[in-house]
XYZ file of N, CA and C in Angstrom:
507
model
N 126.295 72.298 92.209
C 126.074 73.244 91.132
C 126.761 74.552 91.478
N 127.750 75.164 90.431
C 128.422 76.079 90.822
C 127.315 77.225 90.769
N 127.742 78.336 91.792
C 126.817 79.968 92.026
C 127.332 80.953 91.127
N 126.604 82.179 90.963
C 127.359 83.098 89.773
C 128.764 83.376 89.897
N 129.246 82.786 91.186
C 130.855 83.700 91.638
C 131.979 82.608 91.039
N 130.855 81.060 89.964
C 132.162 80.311 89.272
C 132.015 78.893 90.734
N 133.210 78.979 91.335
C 133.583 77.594 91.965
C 132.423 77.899 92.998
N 132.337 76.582 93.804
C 131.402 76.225 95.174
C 131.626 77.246 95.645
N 133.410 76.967 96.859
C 133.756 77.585 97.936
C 134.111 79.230 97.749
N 133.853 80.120 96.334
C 133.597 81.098 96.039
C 132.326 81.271 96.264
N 131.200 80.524 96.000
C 129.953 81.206 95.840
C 129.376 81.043 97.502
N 129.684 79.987 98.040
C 129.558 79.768 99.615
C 130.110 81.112 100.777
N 131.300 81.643 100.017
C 132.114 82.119 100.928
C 131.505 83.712 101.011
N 130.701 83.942 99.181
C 130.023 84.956 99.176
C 128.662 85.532 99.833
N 127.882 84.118 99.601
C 126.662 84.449 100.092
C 126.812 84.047 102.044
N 127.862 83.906 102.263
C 128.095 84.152 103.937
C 128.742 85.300 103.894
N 129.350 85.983 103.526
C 129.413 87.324 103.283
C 128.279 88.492 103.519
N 127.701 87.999 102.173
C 126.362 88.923 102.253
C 125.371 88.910 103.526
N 125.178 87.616 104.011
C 124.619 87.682 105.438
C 125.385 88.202 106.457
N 126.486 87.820 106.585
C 127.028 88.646 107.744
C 127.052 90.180 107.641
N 126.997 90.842 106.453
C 126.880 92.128 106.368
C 125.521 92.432 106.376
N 124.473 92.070 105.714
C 122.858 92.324 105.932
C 122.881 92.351 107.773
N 123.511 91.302 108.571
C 122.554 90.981 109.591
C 123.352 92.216 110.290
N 124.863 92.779 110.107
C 125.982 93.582 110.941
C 126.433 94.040 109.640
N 126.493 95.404 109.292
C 127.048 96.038 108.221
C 128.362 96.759 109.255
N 128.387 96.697 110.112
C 129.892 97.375 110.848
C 130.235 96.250 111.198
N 130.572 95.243 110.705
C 131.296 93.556 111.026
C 132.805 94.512 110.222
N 134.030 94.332 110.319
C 135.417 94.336 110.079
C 135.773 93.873 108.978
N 136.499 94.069 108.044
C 136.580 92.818 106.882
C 137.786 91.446 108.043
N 138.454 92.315 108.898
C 139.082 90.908 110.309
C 138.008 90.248 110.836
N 136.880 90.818 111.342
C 135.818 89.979 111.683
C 135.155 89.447 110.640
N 134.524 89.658 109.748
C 134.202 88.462 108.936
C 134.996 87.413 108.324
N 136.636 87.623 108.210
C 137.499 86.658 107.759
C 137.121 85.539 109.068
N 137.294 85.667 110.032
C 137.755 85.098 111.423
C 135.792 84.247 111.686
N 134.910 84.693 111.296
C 134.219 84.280 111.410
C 133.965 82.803 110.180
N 134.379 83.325 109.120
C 134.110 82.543 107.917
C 135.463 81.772 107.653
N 136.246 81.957 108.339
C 137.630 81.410 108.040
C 138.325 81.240 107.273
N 138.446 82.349 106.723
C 139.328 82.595 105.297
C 140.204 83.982 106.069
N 141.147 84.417 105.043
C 141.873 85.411 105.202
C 141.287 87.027 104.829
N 141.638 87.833 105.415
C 141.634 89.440 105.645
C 141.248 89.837 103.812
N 142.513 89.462 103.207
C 142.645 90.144 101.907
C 141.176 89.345 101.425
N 140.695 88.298 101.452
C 139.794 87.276 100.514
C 139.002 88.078 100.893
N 138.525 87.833 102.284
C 137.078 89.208 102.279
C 137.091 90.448 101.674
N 138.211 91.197 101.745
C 138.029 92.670 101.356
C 138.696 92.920 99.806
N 138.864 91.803 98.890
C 138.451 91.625 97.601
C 137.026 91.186 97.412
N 136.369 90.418 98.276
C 135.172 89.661 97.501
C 134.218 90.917 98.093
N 134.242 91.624 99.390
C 133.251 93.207 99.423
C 133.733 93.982 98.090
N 134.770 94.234 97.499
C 135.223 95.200 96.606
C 134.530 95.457 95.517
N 134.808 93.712 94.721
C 133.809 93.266 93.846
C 132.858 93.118 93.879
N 131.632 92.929 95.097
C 130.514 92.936 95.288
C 130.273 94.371 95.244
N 130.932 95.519 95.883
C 130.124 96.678 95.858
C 130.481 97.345 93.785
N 131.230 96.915 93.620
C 131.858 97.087 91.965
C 130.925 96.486 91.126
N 130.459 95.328 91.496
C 129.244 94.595 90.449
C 127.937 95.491 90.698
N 127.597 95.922 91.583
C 126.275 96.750 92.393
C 125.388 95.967 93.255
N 126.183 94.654 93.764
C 125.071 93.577 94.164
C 125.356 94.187 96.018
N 126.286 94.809 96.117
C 126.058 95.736 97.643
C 126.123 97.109 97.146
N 125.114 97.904 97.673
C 124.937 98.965 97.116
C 124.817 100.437 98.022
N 124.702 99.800 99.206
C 125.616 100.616 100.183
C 124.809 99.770 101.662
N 125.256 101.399 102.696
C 125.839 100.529 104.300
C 124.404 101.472 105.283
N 123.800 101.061 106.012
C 123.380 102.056 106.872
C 122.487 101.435 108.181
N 122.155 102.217 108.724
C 121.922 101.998 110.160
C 120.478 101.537 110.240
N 119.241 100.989 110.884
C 118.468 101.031 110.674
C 117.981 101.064 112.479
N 116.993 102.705 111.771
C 116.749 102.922 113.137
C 115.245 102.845 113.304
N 114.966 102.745 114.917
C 113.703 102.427 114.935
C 112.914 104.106 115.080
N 112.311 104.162 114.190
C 111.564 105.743 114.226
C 110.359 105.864 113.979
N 109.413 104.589 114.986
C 108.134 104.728 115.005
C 107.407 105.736 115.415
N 108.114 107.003 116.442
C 107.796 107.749 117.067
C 107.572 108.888 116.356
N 108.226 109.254 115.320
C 108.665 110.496 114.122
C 108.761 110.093 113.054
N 107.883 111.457 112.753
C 107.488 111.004 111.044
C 106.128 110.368 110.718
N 105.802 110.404 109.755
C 104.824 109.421 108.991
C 105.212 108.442 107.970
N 105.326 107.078 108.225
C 105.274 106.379 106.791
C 104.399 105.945 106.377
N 104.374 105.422 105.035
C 103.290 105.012 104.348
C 103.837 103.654 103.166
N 102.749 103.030 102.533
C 103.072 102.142 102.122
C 101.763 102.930 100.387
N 102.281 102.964 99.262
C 101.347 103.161 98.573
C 101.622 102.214 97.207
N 100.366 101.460 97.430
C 100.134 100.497 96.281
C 100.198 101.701 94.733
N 100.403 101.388 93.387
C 100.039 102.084 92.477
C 99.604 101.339 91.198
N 98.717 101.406 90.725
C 98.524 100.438 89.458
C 98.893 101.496 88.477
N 99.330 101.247 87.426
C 99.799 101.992 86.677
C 100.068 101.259 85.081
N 99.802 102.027 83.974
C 99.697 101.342 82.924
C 101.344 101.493 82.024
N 101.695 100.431 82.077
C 103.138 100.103 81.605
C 103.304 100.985 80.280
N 104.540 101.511 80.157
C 104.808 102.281 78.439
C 105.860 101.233 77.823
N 105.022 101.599 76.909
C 105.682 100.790 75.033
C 107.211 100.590 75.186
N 108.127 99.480 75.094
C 109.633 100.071 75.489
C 110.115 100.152 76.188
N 109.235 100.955 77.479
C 109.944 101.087 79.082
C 109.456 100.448 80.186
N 108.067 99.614 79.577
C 107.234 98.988 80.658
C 106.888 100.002 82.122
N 107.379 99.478 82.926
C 107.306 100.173 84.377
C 108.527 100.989 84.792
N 109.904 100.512 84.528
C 110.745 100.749 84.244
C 110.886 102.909 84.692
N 110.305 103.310 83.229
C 110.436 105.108 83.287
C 109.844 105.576 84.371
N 108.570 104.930 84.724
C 107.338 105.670 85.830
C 108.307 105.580 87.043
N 108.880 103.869 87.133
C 109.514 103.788 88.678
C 110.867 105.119 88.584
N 111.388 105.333 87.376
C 112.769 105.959 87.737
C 112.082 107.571 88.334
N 111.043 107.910 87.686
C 110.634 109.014 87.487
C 109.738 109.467 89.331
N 109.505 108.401 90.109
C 108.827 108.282 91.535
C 109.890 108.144 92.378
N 110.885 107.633 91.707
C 112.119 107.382 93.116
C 112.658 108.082 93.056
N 112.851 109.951 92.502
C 113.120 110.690 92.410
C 112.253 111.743 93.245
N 111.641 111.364 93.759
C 111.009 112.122 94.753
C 111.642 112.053 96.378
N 111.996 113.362 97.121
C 112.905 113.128 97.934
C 111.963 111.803 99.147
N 110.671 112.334 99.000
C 109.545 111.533 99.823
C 109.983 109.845 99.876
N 110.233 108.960 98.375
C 110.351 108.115 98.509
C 111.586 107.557 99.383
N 111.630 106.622 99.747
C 112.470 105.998 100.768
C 112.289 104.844 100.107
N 111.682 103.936 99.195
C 111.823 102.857 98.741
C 110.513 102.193 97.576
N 111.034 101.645 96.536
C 110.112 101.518 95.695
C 110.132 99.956 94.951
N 109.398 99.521 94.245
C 109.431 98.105 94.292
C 108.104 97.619 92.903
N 108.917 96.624 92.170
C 107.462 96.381 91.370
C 107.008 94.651 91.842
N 106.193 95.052 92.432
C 105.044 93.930 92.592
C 104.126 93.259 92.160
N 103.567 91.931 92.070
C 102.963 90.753 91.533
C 101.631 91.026 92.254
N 100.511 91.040 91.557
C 99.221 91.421 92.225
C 98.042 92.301 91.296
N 97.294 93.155 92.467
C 96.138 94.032 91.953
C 97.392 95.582 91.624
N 98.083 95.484 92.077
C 98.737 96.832 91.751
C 100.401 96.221 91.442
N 100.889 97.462 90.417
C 102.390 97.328 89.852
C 103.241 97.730 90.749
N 103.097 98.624 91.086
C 104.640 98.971 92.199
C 103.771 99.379 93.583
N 105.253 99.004 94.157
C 104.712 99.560 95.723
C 105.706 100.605 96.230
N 104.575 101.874 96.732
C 105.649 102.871 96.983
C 106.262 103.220 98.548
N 107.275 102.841 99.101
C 107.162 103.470 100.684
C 108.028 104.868 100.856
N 106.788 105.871 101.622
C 107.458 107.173 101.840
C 107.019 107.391 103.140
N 107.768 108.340 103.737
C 108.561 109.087 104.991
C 108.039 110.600 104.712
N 107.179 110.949 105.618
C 107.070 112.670 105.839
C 107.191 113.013 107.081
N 107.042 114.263 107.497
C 106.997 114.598 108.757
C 105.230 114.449 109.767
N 104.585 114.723 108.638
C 102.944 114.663 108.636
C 101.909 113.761 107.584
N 100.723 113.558 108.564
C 100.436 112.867 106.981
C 99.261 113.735 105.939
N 99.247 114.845 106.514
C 99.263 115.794 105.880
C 99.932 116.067 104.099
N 101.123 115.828 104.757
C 102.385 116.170 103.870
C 102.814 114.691 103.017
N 101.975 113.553 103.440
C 101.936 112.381 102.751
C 100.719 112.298 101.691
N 99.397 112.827 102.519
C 98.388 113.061 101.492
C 98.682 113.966 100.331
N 99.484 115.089 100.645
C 99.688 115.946 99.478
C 100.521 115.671 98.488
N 101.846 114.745 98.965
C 102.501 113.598 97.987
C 101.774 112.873 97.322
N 100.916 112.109 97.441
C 100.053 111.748 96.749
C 98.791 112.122 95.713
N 98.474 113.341 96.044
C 97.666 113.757 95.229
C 98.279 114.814 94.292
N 99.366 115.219 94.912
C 99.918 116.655 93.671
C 101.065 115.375 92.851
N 101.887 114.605 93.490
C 102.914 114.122 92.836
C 102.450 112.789 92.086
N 102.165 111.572 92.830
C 102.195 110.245 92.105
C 100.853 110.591 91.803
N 99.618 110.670 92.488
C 98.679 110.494 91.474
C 97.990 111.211 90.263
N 98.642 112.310 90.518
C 98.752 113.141 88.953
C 99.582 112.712 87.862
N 100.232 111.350 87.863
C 101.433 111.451 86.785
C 100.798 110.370 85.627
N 101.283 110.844 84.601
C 101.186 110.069 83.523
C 101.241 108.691 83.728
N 100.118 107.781 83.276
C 100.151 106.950 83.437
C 99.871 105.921 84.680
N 99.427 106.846 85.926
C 99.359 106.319 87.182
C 97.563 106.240 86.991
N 97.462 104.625 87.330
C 95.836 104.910 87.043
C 94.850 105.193 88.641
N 95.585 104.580 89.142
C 95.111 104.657 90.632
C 96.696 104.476 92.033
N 95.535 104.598 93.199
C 96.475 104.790 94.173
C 95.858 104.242 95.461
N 96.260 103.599 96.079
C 96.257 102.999 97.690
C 97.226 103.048 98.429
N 96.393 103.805 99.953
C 97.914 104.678 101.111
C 97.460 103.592 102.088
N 97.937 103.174 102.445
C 98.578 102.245 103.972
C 99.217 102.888 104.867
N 99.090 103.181 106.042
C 100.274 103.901 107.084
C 100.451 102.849 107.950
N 101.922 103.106 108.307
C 102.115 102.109 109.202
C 102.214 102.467 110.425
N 101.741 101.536 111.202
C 101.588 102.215 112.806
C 102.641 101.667 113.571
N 103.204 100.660 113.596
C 103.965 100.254 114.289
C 104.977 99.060 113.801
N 106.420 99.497 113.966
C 106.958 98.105 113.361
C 107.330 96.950 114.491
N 107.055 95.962 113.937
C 107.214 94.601 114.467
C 109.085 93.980 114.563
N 109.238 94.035 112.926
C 110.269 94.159 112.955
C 110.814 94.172 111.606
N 112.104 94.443 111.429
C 112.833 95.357 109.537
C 114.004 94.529 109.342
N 113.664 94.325 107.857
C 115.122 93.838 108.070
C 115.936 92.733 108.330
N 114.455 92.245 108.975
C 115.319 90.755 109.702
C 115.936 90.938 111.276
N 115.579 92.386 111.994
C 115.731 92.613 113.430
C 114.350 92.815 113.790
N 114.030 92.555 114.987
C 112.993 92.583 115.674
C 113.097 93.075 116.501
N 112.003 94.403 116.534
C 111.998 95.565 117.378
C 111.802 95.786 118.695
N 110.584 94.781 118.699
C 110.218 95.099 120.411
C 109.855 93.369 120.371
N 110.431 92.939 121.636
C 110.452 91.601 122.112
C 109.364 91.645 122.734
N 108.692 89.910 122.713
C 106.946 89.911 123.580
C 107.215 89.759 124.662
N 106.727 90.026 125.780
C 107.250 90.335 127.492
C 107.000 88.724 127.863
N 107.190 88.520 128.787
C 107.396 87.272 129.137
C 106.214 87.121 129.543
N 105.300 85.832 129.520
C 103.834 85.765 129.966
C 104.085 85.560 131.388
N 103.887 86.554 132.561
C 103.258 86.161 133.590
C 102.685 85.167 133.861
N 103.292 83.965 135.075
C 102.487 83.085 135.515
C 101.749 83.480 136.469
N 100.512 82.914 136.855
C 99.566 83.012 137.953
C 99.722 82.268 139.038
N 99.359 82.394 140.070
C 99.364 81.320 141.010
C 98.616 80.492 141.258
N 99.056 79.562 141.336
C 97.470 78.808 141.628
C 97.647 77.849 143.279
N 96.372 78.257 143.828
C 96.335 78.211 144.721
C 95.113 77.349 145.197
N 95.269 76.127 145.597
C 93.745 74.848 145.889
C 92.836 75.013 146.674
């Protein structure tokens, strides 16, 4: 069954693309040819058009910054508008410099919000002056996260090796 990109070895050649850049976004368009075995130009037409369609939408580093900062995870139920559904509320929250990422979700609540402060101070007050004052936001649930496991699809901190014991008769 052909993929949206038309033939097989187009839609194959894409979605190995997209992984090699999710897993290494500084991969070469020479290193991903050489990996996938196609030529220089084929990769750095099929990134072109991928970032041109919006299905790559940009590049960045992902660092581990459990140490600094506060994040948070905030559920929001919120009552959909006539026309725009969820749609206006989400454009109108991801406009907050706080958010770092937003999402509509299947569940007890419609979107899920994740934000970044310096304090959570400064996370509680996001929440009570900004999202949960807004039109249409009926409620709100904060989650902080304490520690990441792992993002992304990298894994942060490896489990130490279990110590054997000795055993001795």
């Amino acid at each position: 069954m052909p993929g949206k990109g038309g033939k097989i070895g187009e839609s194959m050649t894409q979605d190995a693309l997209l992984k090699l850049l999710e897993a290494d976004a500084r991969l070469s368009d020479q290193q991903i040819a050489d990996r996938l075995g196609v030529d220089v130009a084929t990769v750095a037409a099929k990134r072109a058009a991928l970032e041109k369609a919006g299905r790559i939408v940009g590049y960045q580093a992902i660092v581990n910054d459990d140490e600094e900062g506060v994040s948070a995870f905030i559920e929001v139920r919120c009552t959909p508008e006539r026309g725009g559904g969820f749609d206006r509320l989400a454009s109108r929250i991801a406009r907050f410099k706080e958010v770092r990422s937003l999402y509509l979700i299947s569940g007890g609540y419609d979107l899920l919000v994740m934000v970044e402060a310096p304090t959570l101070l400064e996370v509680a007050r996001f929440v009570s002056e900004n999202l949960a004052s807004m039109q249409n936001v009926i409620s709100t649930a904060t989650h902080f996260r304490l520690k990441t496991y792992k993002h992304n699809g990298l894994i942060f901190a490896e489990e130490p090796e279990a110590e054997r014991l000795t055993f001795i008769p």
